Tab-separated table of C-alpha atoms and ligand atoms in Angstrom:
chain	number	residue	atom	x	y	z
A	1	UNK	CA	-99.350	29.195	-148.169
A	2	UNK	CA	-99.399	30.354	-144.099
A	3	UNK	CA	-98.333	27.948	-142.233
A	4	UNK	CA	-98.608	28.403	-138.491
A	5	UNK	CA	-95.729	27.720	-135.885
A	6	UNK	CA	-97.076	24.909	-134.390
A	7	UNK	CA	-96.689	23.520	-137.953
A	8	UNK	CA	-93.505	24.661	-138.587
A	9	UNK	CA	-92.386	23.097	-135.508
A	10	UNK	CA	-93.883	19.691	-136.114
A	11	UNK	CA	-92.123	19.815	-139.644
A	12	UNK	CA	-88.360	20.892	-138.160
A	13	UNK	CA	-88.502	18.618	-135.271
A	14	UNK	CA	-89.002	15.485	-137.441
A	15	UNK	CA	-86.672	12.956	-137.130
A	16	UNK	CA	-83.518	14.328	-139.207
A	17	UNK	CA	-83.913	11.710	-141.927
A	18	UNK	CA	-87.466	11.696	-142.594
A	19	UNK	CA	-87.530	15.780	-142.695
A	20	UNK	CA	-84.679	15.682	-145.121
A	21	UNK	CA	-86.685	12.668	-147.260
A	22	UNK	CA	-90.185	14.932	-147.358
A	23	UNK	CA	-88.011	18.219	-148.052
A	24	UNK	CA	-86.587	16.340	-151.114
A	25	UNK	CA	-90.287	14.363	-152.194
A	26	UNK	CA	-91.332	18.157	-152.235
A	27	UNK	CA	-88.544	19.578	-154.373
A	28	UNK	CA	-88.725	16.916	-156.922
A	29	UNK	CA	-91.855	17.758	-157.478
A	30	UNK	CA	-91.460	21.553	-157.712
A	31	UNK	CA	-88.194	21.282	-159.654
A	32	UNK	CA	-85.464	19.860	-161.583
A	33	UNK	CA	-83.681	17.764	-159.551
A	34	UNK	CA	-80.640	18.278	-160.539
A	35	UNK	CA	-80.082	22.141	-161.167
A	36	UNK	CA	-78.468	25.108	-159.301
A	37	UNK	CA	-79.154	28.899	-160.016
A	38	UNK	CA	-76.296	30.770	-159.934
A	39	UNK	CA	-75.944	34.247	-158.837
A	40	UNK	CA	-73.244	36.542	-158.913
A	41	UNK	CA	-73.112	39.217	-156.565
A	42	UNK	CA	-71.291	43.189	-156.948
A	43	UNK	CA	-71.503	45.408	-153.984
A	44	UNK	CA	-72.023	48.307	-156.287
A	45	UNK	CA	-72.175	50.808	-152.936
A	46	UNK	CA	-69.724	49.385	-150.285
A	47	UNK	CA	-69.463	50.678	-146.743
A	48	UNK	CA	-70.700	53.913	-144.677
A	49	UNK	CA	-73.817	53.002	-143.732
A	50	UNK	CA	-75.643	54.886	-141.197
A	51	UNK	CA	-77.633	51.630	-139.645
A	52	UNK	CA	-76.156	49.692	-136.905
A	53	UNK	CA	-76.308	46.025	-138.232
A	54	UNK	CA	-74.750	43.590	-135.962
A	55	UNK	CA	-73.661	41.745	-138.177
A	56	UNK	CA	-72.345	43.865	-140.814
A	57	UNK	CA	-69.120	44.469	-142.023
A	58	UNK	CA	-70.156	48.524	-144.022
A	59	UNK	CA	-72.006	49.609	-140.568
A	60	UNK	CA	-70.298	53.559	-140.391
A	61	UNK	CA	-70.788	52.529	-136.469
A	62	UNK	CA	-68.038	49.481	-136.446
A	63	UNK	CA	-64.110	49.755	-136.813
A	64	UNK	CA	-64.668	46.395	-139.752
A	65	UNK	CA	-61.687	47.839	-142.107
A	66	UNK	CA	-64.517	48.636	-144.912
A	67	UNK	CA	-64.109	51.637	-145.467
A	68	UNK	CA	-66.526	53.757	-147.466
A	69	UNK	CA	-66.612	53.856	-151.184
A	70	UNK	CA	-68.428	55.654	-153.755
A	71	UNK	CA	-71.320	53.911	-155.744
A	72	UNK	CA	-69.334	52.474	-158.929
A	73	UNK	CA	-69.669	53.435	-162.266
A	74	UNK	CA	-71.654	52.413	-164.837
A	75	UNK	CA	-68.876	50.595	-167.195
A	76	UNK	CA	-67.227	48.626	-163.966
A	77	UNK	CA	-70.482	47.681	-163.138
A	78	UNK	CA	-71.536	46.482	-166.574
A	79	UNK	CA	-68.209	44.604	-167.445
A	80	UNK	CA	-69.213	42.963	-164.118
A	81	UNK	CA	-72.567	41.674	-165.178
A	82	UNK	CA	-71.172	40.931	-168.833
A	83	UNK	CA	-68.410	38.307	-167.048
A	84	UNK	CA	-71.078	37.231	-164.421
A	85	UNK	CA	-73.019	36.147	-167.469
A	86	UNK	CA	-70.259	34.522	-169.438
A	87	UNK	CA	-69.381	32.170	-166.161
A	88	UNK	CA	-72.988	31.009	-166.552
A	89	UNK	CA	-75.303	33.306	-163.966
A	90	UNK	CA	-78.569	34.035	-164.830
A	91	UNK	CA	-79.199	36.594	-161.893
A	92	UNK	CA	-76.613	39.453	-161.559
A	93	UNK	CA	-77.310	41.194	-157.962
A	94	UNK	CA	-76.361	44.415	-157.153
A	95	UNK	CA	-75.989	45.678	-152.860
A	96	UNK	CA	-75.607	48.855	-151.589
A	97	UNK	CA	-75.053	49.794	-147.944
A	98	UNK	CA	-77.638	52.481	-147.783
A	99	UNK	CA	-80.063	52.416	-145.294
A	100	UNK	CA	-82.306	53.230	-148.151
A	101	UNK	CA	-83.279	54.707	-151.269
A	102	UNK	CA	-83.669	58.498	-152.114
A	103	UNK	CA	-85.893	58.755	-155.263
A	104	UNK	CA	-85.082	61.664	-157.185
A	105	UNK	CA	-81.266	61.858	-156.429
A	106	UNK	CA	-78.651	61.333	-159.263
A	107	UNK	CA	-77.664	58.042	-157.179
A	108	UNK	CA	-80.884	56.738	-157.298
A	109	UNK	CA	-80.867	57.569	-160.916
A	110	UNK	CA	-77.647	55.950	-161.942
A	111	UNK	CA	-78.940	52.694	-160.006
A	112	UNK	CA	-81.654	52.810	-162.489
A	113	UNK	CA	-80.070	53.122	-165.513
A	114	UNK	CA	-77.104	50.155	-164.168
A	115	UNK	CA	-81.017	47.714	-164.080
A	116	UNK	CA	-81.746	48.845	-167.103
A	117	UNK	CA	-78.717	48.067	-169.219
A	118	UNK	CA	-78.144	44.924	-166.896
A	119	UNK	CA	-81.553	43.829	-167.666
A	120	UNK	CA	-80.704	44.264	-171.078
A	121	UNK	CA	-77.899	41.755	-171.378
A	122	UNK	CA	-80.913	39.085	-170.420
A	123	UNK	CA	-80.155	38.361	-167.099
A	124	UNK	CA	-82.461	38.534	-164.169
A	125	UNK	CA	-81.615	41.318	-162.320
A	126	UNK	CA	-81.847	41.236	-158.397
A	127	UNK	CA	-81.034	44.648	-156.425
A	128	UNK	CA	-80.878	45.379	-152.541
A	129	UNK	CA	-80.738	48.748	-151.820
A	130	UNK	CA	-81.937	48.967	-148.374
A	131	UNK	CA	-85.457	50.645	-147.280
A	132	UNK	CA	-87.711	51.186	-150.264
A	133	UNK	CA	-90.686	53.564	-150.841
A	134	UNK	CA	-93.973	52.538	-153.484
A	135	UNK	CA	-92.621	55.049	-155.707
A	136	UNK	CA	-89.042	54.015	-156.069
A	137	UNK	CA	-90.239	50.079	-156.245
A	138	UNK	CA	-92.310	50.961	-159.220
A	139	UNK	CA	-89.068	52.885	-160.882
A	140	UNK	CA	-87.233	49.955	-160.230
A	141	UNK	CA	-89.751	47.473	-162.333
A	142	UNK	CA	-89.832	50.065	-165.094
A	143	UNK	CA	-86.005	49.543	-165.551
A	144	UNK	CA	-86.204	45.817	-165.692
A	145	UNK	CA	-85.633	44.969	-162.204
A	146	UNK	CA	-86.736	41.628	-161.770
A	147	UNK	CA	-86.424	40.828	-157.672
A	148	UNK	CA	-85.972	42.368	-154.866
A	149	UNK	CA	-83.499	41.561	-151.568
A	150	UNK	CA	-84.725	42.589	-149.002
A	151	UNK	CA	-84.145	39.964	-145.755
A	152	UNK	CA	-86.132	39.687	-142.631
A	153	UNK	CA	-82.871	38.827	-140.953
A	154	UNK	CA	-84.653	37.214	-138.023
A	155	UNK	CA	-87.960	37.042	-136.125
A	156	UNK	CA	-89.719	39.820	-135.413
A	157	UNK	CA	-89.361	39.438	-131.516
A	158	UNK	CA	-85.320	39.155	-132.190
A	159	UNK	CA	-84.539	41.549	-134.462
A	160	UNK	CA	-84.370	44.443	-132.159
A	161	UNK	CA	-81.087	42.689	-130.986
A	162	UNK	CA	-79.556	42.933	-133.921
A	163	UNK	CA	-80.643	46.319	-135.186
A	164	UNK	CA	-82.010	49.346	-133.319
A	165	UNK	CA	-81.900	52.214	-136.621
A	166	UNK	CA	-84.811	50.975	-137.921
A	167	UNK	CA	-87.711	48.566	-137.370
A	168	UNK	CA	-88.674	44.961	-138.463
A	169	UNK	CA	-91.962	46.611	-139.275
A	170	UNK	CA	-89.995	49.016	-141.598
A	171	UNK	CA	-88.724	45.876	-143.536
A	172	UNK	CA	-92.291	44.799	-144.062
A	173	UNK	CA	-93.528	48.109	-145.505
A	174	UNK	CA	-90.582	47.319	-147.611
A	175	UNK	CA	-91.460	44.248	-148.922
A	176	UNK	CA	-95.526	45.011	-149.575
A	177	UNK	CA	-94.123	48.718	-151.517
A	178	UNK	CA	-91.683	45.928	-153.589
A	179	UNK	CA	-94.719	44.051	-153.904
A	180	UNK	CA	-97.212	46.168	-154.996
A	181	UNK	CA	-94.831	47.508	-158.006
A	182	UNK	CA	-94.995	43.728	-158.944
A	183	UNK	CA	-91.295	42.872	-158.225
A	184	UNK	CA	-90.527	39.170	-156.985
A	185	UNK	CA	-88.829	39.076	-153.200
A	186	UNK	CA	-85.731	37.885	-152.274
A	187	UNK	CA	-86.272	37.143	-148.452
A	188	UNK	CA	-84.575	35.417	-146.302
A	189	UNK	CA	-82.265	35.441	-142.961
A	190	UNK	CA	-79.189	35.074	-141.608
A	191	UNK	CA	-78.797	32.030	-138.316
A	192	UNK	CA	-76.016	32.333	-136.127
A	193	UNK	CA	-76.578	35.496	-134.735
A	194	UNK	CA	-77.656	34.260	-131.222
A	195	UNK	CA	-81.027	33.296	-132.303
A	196	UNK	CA	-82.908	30.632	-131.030
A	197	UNK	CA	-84.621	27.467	-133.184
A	198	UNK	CA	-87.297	28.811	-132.752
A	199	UNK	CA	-86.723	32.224	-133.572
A	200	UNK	CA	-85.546	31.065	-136.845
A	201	UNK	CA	-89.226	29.194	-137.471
A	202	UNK	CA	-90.697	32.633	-136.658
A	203	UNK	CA	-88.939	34.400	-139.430
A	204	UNK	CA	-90.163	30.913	-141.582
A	205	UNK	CA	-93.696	31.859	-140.438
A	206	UNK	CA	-93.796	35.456	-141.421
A	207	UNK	CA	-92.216	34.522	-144.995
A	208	UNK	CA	-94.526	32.270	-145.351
A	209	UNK	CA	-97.241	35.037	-145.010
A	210	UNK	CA	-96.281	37.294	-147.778
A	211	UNK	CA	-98.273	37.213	-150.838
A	212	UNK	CA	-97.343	36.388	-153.178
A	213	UNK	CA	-94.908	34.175	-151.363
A	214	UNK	CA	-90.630	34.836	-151.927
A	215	UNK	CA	-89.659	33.922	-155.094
A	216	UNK	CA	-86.117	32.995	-153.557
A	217	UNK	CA	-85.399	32.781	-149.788
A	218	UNK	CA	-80.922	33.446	-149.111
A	219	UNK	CA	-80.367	31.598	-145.675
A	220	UNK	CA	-77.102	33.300	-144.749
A	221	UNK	CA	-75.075	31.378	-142.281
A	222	UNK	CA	-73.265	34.542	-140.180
A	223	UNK	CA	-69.712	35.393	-141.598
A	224	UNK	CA	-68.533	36.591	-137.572
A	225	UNK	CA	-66.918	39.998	-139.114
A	226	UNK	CA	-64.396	41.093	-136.420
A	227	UNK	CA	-65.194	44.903	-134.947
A	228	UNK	CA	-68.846	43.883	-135.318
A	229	UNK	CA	-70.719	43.207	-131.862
A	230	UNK	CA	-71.559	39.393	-132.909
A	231	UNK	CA	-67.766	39.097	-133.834
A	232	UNK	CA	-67.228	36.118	-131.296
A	233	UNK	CA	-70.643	34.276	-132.326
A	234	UNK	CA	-69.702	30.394	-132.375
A	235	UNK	CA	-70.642	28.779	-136.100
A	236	UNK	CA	-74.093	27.253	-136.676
A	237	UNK	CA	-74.669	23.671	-136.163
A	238	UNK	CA	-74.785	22.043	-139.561
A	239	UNK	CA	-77.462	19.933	-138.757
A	240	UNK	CA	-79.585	23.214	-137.597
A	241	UNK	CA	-78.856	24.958	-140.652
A	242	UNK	CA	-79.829	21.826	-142.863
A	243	UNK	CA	-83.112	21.245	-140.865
A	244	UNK	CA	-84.253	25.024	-141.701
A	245	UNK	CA	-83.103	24.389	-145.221
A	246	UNK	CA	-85.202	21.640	-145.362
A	247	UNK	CA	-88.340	23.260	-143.542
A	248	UNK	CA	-88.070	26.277	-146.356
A	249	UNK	CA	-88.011	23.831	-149.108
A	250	UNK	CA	-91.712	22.102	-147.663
A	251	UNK	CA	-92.680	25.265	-146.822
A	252	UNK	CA	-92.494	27.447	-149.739
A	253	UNK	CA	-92.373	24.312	-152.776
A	254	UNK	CA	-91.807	26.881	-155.272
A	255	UNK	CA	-89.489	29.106	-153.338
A	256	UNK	CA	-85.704	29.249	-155.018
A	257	UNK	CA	-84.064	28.219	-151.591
A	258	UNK	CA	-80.503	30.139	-151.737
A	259	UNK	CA	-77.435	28.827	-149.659
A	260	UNK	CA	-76.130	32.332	-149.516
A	261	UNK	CA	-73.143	33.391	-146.844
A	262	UNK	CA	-71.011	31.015	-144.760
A	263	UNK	CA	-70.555	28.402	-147.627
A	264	UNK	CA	-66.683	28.647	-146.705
A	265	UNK	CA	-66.871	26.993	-143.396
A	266	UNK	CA	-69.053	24.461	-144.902
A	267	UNK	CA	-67.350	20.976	-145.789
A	268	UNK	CA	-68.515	19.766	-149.245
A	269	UNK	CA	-70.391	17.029	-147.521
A	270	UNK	CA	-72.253	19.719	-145.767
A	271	UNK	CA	-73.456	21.639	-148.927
A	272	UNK	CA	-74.172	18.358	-150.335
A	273	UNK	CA	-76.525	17.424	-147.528
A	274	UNK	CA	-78.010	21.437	-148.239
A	275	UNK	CA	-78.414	20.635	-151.835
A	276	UNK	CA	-80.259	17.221	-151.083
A	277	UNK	CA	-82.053	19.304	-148.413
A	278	UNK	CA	-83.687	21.758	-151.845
A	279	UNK	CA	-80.982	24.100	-152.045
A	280	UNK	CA	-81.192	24.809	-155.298
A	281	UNK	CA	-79.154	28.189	-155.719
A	282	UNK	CA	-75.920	29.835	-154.776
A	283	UNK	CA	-73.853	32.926	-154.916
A	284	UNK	CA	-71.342	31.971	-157.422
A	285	UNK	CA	-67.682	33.451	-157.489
A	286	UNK	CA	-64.997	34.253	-154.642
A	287	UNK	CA	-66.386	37.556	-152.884
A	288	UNK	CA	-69.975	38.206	-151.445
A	289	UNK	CA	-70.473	41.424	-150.806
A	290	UNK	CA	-67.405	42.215	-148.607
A	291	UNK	CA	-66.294	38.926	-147.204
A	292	UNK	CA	-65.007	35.588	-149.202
A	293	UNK	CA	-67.178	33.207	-150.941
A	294	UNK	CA	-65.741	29.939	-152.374
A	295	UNK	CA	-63.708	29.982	-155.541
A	296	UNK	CA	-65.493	29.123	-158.651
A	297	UNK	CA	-63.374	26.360	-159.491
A	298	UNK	CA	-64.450	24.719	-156.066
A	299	UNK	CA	-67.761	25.120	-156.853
A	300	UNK	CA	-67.770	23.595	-160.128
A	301	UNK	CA	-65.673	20.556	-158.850
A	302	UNK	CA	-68.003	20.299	-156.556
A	303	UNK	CA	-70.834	20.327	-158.837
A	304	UNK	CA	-69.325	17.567	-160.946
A	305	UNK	CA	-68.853	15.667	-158.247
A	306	UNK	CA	-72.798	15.372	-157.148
A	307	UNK	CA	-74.175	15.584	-160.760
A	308	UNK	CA	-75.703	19.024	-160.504
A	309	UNK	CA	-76.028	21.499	-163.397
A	310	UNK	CA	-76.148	24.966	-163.442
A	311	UNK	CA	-79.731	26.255	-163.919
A	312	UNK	CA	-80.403	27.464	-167.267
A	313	UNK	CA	-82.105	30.859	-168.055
A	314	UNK	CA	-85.793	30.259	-168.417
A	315	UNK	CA	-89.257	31.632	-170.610
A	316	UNK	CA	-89.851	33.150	-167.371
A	317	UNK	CA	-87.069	33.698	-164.828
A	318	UNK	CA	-89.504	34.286	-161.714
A	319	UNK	CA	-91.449	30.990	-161.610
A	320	UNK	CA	-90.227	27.564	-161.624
A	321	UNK	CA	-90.773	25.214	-163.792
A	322	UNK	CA	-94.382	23.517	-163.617
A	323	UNK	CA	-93.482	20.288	-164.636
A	324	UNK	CA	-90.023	19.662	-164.882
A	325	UNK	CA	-87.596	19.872	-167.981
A	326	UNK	CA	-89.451	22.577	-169.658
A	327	UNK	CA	-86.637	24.979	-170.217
A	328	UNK	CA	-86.212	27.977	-172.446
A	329	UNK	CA	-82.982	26.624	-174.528
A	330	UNK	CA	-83.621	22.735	-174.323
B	401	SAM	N1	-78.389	47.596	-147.038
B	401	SAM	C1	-79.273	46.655	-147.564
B	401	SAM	C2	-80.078	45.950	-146.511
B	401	SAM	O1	-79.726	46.011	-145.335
B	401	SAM	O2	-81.082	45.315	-146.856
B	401	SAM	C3	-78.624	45.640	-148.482
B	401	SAM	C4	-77.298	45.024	-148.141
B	401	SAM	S1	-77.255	43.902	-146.757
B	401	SAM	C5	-75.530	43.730	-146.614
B	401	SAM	C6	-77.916	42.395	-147.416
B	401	SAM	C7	-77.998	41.192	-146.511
B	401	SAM	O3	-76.732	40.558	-146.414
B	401	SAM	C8	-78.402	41.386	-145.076
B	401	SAM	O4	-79.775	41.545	-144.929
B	401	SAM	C9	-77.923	40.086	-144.439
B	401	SAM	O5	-78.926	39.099	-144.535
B	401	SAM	C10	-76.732	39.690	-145.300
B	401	SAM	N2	-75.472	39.842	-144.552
B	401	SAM	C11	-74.810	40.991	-144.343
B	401	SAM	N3	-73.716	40.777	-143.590
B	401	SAM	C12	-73.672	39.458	-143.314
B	401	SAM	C13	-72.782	38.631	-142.559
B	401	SAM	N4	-71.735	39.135	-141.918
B	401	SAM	N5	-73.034	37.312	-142.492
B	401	SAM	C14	-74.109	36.796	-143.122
B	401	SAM	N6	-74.994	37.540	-143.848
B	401	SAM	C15	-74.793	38.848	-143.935
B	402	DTB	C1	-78.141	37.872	-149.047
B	402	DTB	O1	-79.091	37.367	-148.406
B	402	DTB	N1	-76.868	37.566	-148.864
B	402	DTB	C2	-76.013	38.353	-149.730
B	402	DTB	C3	-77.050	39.128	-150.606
B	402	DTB	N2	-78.295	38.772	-150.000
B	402	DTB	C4	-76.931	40.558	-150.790
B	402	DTB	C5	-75.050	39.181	-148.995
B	402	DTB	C6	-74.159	38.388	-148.060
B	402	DTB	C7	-73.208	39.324	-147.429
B	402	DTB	C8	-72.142	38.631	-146.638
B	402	DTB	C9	-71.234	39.549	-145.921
B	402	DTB	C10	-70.400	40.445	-146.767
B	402	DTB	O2	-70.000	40.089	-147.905
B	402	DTB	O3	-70.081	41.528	-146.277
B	403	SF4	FE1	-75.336	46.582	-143.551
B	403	SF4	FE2	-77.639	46.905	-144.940
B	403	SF4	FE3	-77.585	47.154	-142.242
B	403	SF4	FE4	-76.435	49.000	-143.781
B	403	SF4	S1	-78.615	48.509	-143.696
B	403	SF4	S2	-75.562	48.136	-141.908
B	403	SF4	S3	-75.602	47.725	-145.439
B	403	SF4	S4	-77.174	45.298	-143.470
């Protein structure tokens, strides 16, 4: 549902305690308590890119060490998903640094065909791919894609900061083309890039515009990437970073809320406090994209340690549950 800044605000500026108390009410009644999606990640198309990214380590316009690679093959990719699933993923999610997709070209093509037998091992399959026309969106559902990534980063009055190649507006065309083929949206943000509070509520507003709303929203803490022009940024304040956690959970209930980048400068005690906050997904295994993620092991200990379970595949992988404990292998 829309929720205006003003409310957005009075939510976030609670005192800390009684946001992170509501934020939990809400996901207990949304969700299983208890369980954590996990998503394993492939950059299947690393480095090159022709946008200029801030942020990002496969920007063609920063000296980052990520060099350009060709997209992978189908096999490498496949073996990928096949061990993501064994390690107990249910959403395999495949990057490329492209500024965006070119229907029609044997690239394009082989993406296709990676969905389609990924889809086939019965995972959810997630892609981000960059700038998306109608046409390619609905080629994309055809082969089994079930979400799309596509991130606002930012608000709308910041993000020409952070990128100049292309336009905030351009995302949104994105994300309604996506829509309209009847894929679920990954959308989220990254904080630490400079932003204020209050641009971060901003971004919150506009995601809670789309309809439908996200099916899962990554908040990305910024890995600082050096050669990038936000190398230097200081880290995000924990407590910032679980206040917006907890305004996403009240403000999209049904929303997966993802703790994506940055978990490696977290303390435990901090992802605890995200998890309490409705975290309720992660990127799972030791490499995002192109920078480290926490080792598995770690993540499992961890895990163990505050009673949560990985989340099961379900009946139907977009939607939570509507009442809880209704799962598709209980
Ligand atoms: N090229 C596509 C695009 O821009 O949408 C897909 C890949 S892009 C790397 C996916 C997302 O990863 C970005 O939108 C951003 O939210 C996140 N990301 C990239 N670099 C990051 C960094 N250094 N720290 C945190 N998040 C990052
Ligand atoms: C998202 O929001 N975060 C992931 C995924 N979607 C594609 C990517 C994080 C990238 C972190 C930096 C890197 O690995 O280069
Ligand atoms: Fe990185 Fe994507 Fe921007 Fe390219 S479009 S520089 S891959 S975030």
């Amino acid at each position: 549902m829309k929720m205006t800044l003003t409310q957005l605000r009075q939510i976030y500026h609670q005192p800390f305690f009684e946001l992170v108390e509501a934020a939990r009410r809400v996901y207990r009644q949304h969700w299983s308590e208890d369980e954590v999606q996990l998503c394993e990640l492939l950059s299947i198309k690393t480095g090159g890119c022709s946008e200029d990214c801030a942020y990002c380590a496969q920007s063609a316009r920063y000296a980052t060490g990520v060099g350009a690679e060709p997209l992978k093959d189908l096999p490498t990719v496949l073996a990928a998903a096949q061990e993501a699933k064994a390690r107990g993923a249910t959403r395999f999610c495949m990057g490329a640094a492209w500024r965006g997709v070119r229907e029609g070209t044997a690239q394009f093509d082989a993406v296709l065909e990676m969905c389609r037998q990924v889809s086939r091992l019965g995972l959810e399959v997630c892609v981000t791919l960059g700038l998306l026309s109608a046409e390619a969106a609905r080629q994309l559902k055809a082969a089994g894609v079930t979400a799309y990534n596509h991130n606002l980063d930012t608000s709308p009055e910041f993000y020409p900061r952070i990128v100049t190649t292309h336009r905030f507006e351009d995302r949104l065309a994105t994300i309604r083309n996506a829509q309209a083929a009847g894929l679920a949206i990954c959308c989220g943000g990254i904080i630490g890039m400079g932003e204020s509070e209050e641009d971060r509520l901003r971004m919150l507003e506009v995601l809670t515009s789309l309809e439908p709303p996200p099916e899962s929203v990554p908040i990305n803490c910024l890995i600082p990437i050096p050669g990038t022009p936000l190398a230097d940024q200081p880290p995000v304040d924990v407590f910032e970073l679980i206040r917006l956690i907890a305004t996403t959970r009240i403000a999209l209930p049904r929303a997966k809320v993802r703790l994506s980048a940055g978990r490696t400068q977290l303390s435990r005690e901090a992802q605890a406090w995200c998890f309490y906050a409705g975290a309720n997904s992660i990127f799972f295994g030791n490499k995002l994209l192109t920078a480290a993620n926490p080792a598995r092991d770690d993540d499992l200990e961890l895990f163990a340690e505050l009673g949560l379970r990985p989340q099961p595949a379900r009946c139907d992988p977009v939607r939570p549950t509507a009442s809880r404990g209704t799962h598709f292998n209980d």
